Coordinates of C-alpha atoms in Angstrom, one line a residue:
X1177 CA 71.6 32.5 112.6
X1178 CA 72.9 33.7 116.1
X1179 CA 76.1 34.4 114.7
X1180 CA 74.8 36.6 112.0
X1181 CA 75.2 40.4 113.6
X1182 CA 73.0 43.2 112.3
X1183 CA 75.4 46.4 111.2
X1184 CA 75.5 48.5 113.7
X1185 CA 73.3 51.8 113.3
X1186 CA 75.3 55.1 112.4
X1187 CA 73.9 58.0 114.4
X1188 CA 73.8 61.3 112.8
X1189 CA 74.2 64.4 115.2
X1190 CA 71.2 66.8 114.1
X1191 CA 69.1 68.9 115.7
X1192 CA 65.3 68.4 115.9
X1193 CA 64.6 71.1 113.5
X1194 CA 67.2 70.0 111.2
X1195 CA 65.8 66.6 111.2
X1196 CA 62.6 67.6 110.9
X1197 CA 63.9 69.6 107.8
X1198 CA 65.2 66.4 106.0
X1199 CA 62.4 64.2 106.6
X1200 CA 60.1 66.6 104.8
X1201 CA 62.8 66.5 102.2
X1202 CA 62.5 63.4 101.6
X1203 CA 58.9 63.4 101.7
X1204 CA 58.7 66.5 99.1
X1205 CA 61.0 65.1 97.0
X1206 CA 59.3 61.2 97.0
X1207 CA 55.9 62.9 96.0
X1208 CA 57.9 64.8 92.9
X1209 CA 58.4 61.7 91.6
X1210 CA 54.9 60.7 90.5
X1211 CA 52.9 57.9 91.4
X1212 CA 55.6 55.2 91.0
X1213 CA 56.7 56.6 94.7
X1214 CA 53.4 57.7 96.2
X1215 CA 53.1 54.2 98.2
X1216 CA 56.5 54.8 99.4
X1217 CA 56.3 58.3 100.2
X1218 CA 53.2 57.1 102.5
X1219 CA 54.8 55.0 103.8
X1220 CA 58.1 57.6 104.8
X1221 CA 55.8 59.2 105.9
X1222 CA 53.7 57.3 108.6
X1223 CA 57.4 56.1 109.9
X1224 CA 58.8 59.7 110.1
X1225 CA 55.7 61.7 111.2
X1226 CA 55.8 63.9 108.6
X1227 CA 53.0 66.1 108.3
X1228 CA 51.3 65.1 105.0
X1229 CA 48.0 66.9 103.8
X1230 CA 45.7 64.7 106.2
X1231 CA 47.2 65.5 109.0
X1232 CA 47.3 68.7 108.0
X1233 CA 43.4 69.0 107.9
X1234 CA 43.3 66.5 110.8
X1235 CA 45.3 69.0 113.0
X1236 CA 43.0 71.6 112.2
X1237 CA 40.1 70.0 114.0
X1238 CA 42.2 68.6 116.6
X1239 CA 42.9 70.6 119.7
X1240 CA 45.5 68.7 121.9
X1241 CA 48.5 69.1 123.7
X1242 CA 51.1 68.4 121.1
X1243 CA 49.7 71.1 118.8
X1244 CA 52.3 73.4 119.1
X1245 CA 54.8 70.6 118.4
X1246 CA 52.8 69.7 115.1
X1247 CA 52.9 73.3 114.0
X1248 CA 56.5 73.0 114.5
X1249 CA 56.5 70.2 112.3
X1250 CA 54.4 71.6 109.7
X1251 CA 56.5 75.2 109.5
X1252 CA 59.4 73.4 108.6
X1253 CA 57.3 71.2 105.8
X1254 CA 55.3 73.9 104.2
X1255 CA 56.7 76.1 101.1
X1256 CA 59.8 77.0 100.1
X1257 CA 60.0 74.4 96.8
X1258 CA 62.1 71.2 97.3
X1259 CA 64.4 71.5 100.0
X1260 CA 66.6 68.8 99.7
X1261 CA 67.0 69.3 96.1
X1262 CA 68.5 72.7 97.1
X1263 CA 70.7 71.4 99.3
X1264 CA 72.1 68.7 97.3
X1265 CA 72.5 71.6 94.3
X1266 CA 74.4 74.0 96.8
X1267 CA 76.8 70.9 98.1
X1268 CA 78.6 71.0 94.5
X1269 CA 78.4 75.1 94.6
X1270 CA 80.1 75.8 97.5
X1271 CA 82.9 73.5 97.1
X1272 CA 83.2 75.4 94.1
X1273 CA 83.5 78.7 96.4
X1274 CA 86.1 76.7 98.1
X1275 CA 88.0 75.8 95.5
X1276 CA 87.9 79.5 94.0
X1277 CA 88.9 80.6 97.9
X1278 CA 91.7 78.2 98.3
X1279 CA 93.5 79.5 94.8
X1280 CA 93.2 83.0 96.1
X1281 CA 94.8 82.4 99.3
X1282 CA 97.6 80.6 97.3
X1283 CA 98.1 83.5 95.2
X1284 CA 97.8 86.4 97.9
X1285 CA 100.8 83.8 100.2
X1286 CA 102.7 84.6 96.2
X1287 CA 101.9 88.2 96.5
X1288 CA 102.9 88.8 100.2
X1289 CA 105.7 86.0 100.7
X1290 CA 108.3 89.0 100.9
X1291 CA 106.9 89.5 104.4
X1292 CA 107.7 86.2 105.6
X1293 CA 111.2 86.7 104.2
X1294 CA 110.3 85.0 100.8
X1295 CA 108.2 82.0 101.7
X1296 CA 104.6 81.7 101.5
X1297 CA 102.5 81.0 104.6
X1298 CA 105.1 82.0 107.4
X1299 CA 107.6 79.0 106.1
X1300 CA 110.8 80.0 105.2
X1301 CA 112.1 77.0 104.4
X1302 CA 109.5 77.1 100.8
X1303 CA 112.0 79.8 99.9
X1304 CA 115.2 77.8 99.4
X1305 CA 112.7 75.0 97.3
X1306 CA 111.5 77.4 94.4
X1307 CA 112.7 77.0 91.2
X1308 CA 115.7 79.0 89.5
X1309 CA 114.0 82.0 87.7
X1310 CA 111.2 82.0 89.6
X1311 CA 111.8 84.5 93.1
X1312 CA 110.1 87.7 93.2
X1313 CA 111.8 90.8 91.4
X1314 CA 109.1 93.0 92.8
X1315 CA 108.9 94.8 89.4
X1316 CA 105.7 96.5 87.9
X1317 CA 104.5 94.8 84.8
X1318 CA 101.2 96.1 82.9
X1319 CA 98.3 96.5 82.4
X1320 CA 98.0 98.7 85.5
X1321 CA 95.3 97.7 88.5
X1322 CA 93.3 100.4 88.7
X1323 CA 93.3 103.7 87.1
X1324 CA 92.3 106.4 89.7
X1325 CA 89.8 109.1 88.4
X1326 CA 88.7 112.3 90.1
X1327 CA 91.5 115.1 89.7
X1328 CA 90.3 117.8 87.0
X1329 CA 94.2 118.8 86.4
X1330 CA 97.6 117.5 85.8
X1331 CA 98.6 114.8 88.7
X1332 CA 101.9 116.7 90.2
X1333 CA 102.9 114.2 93.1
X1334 CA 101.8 110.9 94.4
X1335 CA 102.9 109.3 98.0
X1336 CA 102.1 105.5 99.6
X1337 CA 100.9 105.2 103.2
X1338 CA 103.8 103.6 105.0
X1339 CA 101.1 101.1 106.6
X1340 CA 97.7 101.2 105.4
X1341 CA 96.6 100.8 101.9
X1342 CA 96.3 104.3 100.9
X1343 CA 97.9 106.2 98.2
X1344 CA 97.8 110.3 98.7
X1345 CA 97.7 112.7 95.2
X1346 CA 98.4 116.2 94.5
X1347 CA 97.4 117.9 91.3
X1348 CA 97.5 121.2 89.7
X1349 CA 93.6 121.9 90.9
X1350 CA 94.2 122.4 94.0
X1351 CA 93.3 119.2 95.9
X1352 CA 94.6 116.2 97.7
X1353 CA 93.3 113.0 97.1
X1354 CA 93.5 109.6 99.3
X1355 CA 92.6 106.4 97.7
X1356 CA 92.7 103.0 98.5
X1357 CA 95.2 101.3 96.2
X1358 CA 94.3 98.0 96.6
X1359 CA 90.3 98.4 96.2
X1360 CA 90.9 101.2 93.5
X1361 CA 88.2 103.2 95.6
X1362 CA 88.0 107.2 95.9
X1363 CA 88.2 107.8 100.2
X1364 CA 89.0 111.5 100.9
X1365 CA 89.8 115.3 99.2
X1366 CA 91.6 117.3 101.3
X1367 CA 91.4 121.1 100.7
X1368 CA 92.9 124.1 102.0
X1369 CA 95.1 125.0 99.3
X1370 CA 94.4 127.9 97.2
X1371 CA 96.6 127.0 94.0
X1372 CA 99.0 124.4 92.7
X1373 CA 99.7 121.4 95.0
X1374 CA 103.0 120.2 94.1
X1375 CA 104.2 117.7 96.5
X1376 CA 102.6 115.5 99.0
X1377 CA 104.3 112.8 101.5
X1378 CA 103.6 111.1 104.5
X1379 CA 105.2 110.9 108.1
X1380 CA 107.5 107.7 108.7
X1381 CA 106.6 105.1 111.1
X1382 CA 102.4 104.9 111.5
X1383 CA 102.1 107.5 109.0
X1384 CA 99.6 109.7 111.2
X1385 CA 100.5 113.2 109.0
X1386 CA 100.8 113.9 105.1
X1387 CA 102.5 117.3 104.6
X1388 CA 101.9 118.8 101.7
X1389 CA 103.9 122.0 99.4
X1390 CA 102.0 124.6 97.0
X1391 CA 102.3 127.3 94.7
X1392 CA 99.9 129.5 97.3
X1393 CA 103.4 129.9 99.1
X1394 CA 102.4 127.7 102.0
X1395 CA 103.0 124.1 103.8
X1396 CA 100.5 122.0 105.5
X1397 CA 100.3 119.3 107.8
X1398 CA 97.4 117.3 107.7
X1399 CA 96.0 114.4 110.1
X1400 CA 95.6 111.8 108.0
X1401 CA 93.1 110.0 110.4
X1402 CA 91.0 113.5 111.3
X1403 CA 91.2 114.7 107.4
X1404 CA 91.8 117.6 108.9
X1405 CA 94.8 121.0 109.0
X1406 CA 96.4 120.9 112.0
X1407 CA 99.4 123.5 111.0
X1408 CA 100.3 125.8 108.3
X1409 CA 103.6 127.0 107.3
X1410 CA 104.9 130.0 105.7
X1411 CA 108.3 131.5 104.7
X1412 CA 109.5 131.5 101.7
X1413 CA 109.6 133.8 99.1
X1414 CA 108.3 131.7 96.2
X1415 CA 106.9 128.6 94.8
X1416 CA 107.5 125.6 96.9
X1417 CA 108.1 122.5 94.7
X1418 CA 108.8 119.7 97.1
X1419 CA 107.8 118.9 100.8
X1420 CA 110.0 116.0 102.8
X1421 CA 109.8 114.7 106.4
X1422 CA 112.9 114.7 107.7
X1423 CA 114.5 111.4 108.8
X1424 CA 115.2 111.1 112.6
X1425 CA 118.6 110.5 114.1
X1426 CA 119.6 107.3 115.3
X1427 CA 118.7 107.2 119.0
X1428 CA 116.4 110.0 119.0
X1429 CA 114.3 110.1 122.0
X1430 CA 110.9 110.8 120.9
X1431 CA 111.0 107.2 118.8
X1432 CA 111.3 105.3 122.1
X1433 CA 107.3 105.1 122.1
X1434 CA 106.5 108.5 123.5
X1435 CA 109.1 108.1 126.0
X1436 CA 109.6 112.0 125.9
X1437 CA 106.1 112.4 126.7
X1438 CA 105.7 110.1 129.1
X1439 CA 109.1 111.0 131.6
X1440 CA 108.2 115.0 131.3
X1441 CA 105.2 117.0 131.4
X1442 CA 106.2 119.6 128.7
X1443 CA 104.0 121.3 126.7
X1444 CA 104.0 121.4 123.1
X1445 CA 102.0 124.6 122.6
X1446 CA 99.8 123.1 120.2
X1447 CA 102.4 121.9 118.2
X1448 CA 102.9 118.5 116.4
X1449 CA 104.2 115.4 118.9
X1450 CA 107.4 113.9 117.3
X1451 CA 106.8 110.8 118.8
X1452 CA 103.6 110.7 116.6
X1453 CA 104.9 112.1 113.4
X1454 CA 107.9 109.5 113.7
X1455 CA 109.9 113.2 112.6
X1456 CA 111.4 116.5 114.4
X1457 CA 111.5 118.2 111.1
X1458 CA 110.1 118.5 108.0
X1459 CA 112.3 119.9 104.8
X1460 CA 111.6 121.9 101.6
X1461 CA 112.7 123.5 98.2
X1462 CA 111.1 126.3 97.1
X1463 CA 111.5 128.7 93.5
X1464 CA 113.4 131.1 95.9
X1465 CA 116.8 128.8 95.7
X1466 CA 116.7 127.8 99.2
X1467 CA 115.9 125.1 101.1
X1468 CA 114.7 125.1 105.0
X1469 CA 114.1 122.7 107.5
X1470 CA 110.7 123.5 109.6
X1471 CA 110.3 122.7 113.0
X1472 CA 107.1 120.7 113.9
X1473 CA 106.3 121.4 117.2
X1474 CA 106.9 124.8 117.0
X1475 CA 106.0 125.7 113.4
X1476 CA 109.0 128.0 112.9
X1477 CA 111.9 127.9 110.1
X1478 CA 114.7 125.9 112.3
X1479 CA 117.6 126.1 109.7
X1480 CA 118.2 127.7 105.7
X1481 CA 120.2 126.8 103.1
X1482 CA 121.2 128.6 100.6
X1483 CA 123.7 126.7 98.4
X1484 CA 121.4 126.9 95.4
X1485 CA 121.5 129.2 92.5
X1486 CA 118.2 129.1 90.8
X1487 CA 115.1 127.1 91.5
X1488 CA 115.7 124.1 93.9
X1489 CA 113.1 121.7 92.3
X1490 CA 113.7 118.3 94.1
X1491 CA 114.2 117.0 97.4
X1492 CA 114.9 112.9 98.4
X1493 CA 115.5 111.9 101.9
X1494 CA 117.4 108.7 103.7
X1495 CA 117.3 107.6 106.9
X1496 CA 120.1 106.4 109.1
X1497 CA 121.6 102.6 109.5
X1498 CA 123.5 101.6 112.5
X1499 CA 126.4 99.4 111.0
X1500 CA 127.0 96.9 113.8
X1501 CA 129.4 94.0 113.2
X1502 CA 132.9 92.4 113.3
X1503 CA 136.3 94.4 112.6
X1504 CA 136.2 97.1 109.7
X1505 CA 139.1 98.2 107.4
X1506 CA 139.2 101.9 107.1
X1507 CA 137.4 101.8 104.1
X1508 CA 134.8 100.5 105.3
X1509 CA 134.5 102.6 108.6
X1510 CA 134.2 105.2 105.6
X1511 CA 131.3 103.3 104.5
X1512 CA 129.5 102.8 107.8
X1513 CA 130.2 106.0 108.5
X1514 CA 128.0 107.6 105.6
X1515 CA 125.5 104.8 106.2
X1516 CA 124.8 105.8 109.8
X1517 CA 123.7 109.5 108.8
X1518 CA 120.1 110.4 107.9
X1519 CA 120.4 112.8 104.6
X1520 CA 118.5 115.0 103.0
X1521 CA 119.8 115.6 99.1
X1522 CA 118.4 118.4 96.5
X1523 CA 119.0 119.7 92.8
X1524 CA 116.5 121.9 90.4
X1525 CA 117.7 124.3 87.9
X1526 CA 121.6 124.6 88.6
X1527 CA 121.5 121.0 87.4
X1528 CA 124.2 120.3 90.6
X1529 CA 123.0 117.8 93.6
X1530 CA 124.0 118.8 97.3
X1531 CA 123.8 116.4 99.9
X1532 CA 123.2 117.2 103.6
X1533 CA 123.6 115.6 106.8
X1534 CA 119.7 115.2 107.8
X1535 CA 120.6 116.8 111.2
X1536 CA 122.5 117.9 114.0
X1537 CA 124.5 120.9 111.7
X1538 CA 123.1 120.1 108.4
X1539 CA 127.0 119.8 107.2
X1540 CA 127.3 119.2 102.9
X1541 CA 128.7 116.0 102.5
X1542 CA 129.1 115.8 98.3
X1543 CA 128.6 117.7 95.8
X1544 CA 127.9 115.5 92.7
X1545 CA 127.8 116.9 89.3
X1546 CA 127.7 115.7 85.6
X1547 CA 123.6 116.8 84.8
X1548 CA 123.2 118.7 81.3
X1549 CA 119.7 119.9 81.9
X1550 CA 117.5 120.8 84.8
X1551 CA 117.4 118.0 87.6
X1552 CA 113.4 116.8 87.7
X1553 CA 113.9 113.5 90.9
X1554 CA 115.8 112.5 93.1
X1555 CA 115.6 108.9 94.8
X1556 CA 117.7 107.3 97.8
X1557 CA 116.5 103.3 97.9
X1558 CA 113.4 103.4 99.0
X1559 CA 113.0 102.3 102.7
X1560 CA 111.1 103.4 106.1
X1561 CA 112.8 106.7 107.2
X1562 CA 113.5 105.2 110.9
X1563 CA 116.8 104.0 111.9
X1564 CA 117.6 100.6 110.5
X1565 CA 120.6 98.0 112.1
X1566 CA 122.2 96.7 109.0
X1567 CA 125.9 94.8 109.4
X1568 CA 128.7 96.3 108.3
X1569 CA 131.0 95.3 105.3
X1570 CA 133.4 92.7 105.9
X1571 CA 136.9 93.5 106.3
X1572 CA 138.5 91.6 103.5
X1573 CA 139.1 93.2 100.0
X1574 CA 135.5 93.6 98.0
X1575 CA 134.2 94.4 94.7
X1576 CA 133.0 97.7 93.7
X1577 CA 129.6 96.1 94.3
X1578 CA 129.6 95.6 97.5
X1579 CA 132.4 98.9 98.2
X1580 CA 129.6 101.0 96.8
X1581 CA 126.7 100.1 99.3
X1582 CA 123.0 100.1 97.7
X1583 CA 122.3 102.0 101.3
X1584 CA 124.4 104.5 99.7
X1585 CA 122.9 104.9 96.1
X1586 CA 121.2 107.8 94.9
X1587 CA 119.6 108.1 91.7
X1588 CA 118.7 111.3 89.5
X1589 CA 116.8 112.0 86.4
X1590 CA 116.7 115.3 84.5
X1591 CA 115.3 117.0 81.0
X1592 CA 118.6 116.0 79.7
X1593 CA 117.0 112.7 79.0
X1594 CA 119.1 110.2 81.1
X1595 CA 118.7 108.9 84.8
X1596 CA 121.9 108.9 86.5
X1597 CA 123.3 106.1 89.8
X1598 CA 125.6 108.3 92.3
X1599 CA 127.4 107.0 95.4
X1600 CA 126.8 109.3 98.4
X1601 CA 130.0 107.6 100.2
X1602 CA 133.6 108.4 99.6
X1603 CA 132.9 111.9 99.0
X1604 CA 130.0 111.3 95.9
X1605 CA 130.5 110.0 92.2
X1606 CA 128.7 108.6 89.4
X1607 CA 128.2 104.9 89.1
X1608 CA 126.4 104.7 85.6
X1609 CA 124.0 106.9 83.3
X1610 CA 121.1 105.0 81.3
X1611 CA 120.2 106.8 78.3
X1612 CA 116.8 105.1 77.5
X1613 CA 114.2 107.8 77.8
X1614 CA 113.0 109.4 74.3
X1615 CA 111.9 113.1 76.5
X1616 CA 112.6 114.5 79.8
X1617 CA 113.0 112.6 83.0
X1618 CA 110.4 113.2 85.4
X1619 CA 110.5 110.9 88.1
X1620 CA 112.7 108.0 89.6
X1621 CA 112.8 105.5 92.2
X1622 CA 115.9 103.0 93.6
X1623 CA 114.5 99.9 93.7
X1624 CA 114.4 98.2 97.6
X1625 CA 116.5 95.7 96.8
X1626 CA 119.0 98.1 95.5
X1627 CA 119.3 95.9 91.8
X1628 CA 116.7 98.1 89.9
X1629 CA 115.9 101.8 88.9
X1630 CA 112.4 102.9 88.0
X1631 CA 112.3 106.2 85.8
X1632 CA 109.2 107.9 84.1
X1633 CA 108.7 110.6 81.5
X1634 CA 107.3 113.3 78.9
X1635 CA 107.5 110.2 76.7
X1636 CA 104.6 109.0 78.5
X1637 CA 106.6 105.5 79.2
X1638 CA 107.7 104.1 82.6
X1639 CA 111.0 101.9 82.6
X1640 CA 113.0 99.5 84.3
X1641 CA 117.2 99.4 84.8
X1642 CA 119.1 96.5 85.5
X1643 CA 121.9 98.0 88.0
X1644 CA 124.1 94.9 87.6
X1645 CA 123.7 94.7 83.7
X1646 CA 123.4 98.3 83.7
X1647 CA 120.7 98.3 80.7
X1648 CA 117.1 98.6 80.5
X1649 CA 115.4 95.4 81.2
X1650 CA 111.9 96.6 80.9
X1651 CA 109.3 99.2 79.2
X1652 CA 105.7 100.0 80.0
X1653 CA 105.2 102.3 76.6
X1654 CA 101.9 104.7 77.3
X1655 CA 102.1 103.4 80.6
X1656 CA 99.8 106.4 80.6
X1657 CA 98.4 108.1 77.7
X1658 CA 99.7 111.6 78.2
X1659 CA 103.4 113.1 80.2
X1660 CA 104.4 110.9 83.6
X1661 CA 105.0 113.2 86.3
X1662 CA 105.9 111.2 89.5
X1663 CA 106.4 107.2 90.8
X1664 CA 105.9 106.0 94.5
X1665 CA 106.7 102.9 95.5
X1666 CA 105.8 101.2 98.6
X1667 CA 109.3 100.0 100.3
X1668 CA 107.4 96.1 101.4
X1669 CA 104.5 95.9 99.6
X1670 CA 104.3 95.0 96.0
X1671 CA 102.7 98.0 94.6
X1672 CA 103.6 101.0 92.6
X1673 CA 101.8 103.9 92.2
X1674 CA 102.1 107.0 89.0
X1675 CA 100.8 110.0 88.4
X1676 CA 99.9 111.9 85.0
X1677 CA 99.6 114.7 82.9
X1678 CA 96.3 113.0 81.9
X1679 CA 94.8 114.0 85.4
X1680 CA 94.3 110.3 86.6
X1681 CA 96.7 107.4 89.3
X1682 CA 97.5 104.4 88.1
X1683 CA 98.5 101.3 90.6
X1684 CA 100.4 99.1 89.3
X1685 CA 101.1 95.5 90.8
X1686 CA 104.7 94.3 90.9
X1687 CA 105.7 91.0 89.8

């Protein structure tokens, strides 16, 4: 018998009030049982110093120096139903909740593995194990997310925040709206426009301004954090359709952090800091056939261009890629060549397409031409605005693929019914025209990766090009229920926004 050892005694780390709690768990849930248990709820009882109802009338009469203990005691016993059958219910409950939590942290690491280079949760090395078929295209697919509701006219321009989830729209009554994409919730109206809004787009980098075009002949900048106008614009003659912020040089000054502002004392006599706008300039087309560049810290009309015939309708900007890398063949200096300048292109009623150099002289650098009908969009490959390192083609002999860069692409849609692909390099010319839309092109994106193009139309559909295959992979018929006026896509995230004839935003989740 002296060998025989007792099991040693597993101590459990609680509290005095959560022990306390248990033991009149116990007890509770000993007397629910009936009289088959009553001895042996007693008896828990007398071991565990529960307070039954004796002691409970015992205490009453009993004034001593453990009473406030016993009260103690007795708070945690009295009421509240059986406590350890609520416990034991909510053990099962919440590991549900955990359950449901750990599948949607597996599918948000799906949604946002572009951000660690295609692998969920920061590894990389999850990338190179998926199966064939299976990577991201980054494609909208219905039904859409949310369908945004609060404009009381046609939906004329929508724009993503470059950081935050917030999606900015103009429309024909007058106001700007800022939603939250990715809660589908109403946040801000901005007015200060007297008439038509007709284009709206946010500063590159943090995204601090929206500018934003009208029909009331004037521009605004707005601080997005403040809601507030901090500078109008005015100077042209007619209706201004499209509002852009200008792309900043490679090595301009005021990106390096405020560095301008920091080294010099200067002041900006009231004007807008281009190291917190991300932009010098901002650009626009108006109804008057020009287009001007606008100085933001001043306020004043830096630079016109008059190229145009009739009404200059669209505007898309590109910013600037340093090409660094080994030995280049002259074609490809060519190509790094146009790839390191920020550009600015435009089109509208003379159906022709002028590219610019963003700054410095605002030199043309193509002219590309083959449109049978008004030009509605324009779309460089949609990207920050800031200057991007990128490394430059190799030097041996490539296909026409890789000659004509996807940095280079620009894409165009028009009432003539087709979207058109151009190459800005090389002097401009037309890669491929997808004839797919039933009605007038409205708007149109270039894919980030550079394999896709993304139109919309009067034939209320939004669709999807295969570049490579050049067909149409995809169509979202009455993607809404009345004319598509304009696409925005953010350039990392996987979200799309449109706007409508039908007065309402659509998000729409990419694939």
């Amino acid at each position: 018998n002296d060998d025989v050892k007792e099991p040693p005694t597993q101590t459990m780390v609680l509290t005095e009030r959560q022990r306390s709690d248990l033991h009149a768990g116990i007890y509770e849930y000993l007397l629910s049982r009936g009289s088959d248990y009553a001895v042996a709820a007693e008896a828990f009882a007398a071991a565990s110093g529960v307070a039954t109802e004796d002691t409970k009338d015992d205490d009453k009469n009993n004034n001593n120096e453990n009473g406030d203990d016993k009260k103690k005691t007795r708070r945690s016993t009295g009421g509240g139903g059986p406590i350890l059958e609520k416990k034991w219910t909510a053990v099962p409950r919440l590991q549900r909740r955990v359950l449901e939590l750990e599948r949607q942290v597996a599918t948000n690491a799906r949604l946002h593995a572009h951000r660690t280079g295609g692998a969920a949760d920061g590894d990389r090395s999850t990338n190179n194990n998926m199966m064939p078929g299976r990577e991201r295209r980054m494609l909208p697919r219905p039904p859409a997310m949310h369908t945004l509701q609060s404009h009381s006219a046609v939906v004329t321009s929508v724009t993503l925040h470059p950081v935050y989830t917030m999606a900015a729209s103009a429309s024909e009554d007058g106001k700007i709206i800022l939603w939250d994409h990715e809660s589908g919730e109403y946040l801000r109206t901005l007015r200060g426009h007297t008439n038509v809004v007709t284009s709206v787009d946010f500063s590159p980098g943090q995204g601090k301004f929206l500018a934003s075009s009208s029909t009331d002949l004037s521009i605004k900048i707005w601080d997005v954090k403040e809601f507030t106008c901090v500078r109008t614009l005015r100077g042209h003659d007619h209706t201004i359709s499209c509002v852009k912020f200008v792309p900043p040089p490679i090595g301009a000054l005021f990106l390096e952090k405020q560095q301008q502002k920091t080294n010099t004392n200067e002041a900006t006599g009231g004007g807008i800091d281009p190291s917190e706008a991300g932009s010098k300039f901002i650009v626009t087309a108006s109804r008057d056939a020009t287009v001007k560049f606008w100085d933001l810290e001043t306020g004043f009309c830096d630079h016109t261009i008059s190229d145009h015939s009739d009404w200059v309708r669209c505007i898309a900007v590109r910013g600037a890629k340093s090409m660094i890398g080994g030995s280049k063949g002259k074609e490809q200096e060519e190509q790094a060549s146009s790839s390191s300048l920020a550009l600015v292109a435009t089109s509208g009623n003379d159906r022709t397409i002028y590219v610019y150099d963003a700054n410095d002289k605002r030199t043309k650098v193509c002219e590309l031409r083959g449109h049978d009908h008004v030009v509605e969009a324009l779309s460089f490959l949609c990207s920050s605005l800031l200057p991007q390192k990128g490394s430059a083609a190799p030097s041996k002999s490539s296909s026409a693929a890789s000659t004509n860069s996807t940095w280079d692409y620009l894409a165009s849609g028009s009432r003539d019914r087709t979207v058109r692909l151009w190459t800005v390099a090389n002097g401009g010319s037309c890669l491929m025209t997808f004839r797919a839309h039933e009605n007038w092109v409205r708007g149109v994106l270039v894919h980030p990766s550079g394999n896709h193009i993304i139109s919309c139309g009067d034939d209320r559909s939004i669709r999807v090009y295969d570049i490579k295959s050049n067909r149409c992979m995809r169509t979202m018929e009455d993607a809404h229920p009345h004319f598509v006026t304009s696409l925005s896509m953010h350039p990392t995230l996987p979200i799309m926004v449109s706007g409508g004839v039908d007065h309402t935003v659509k998000c729409w989740q990419l694939d």
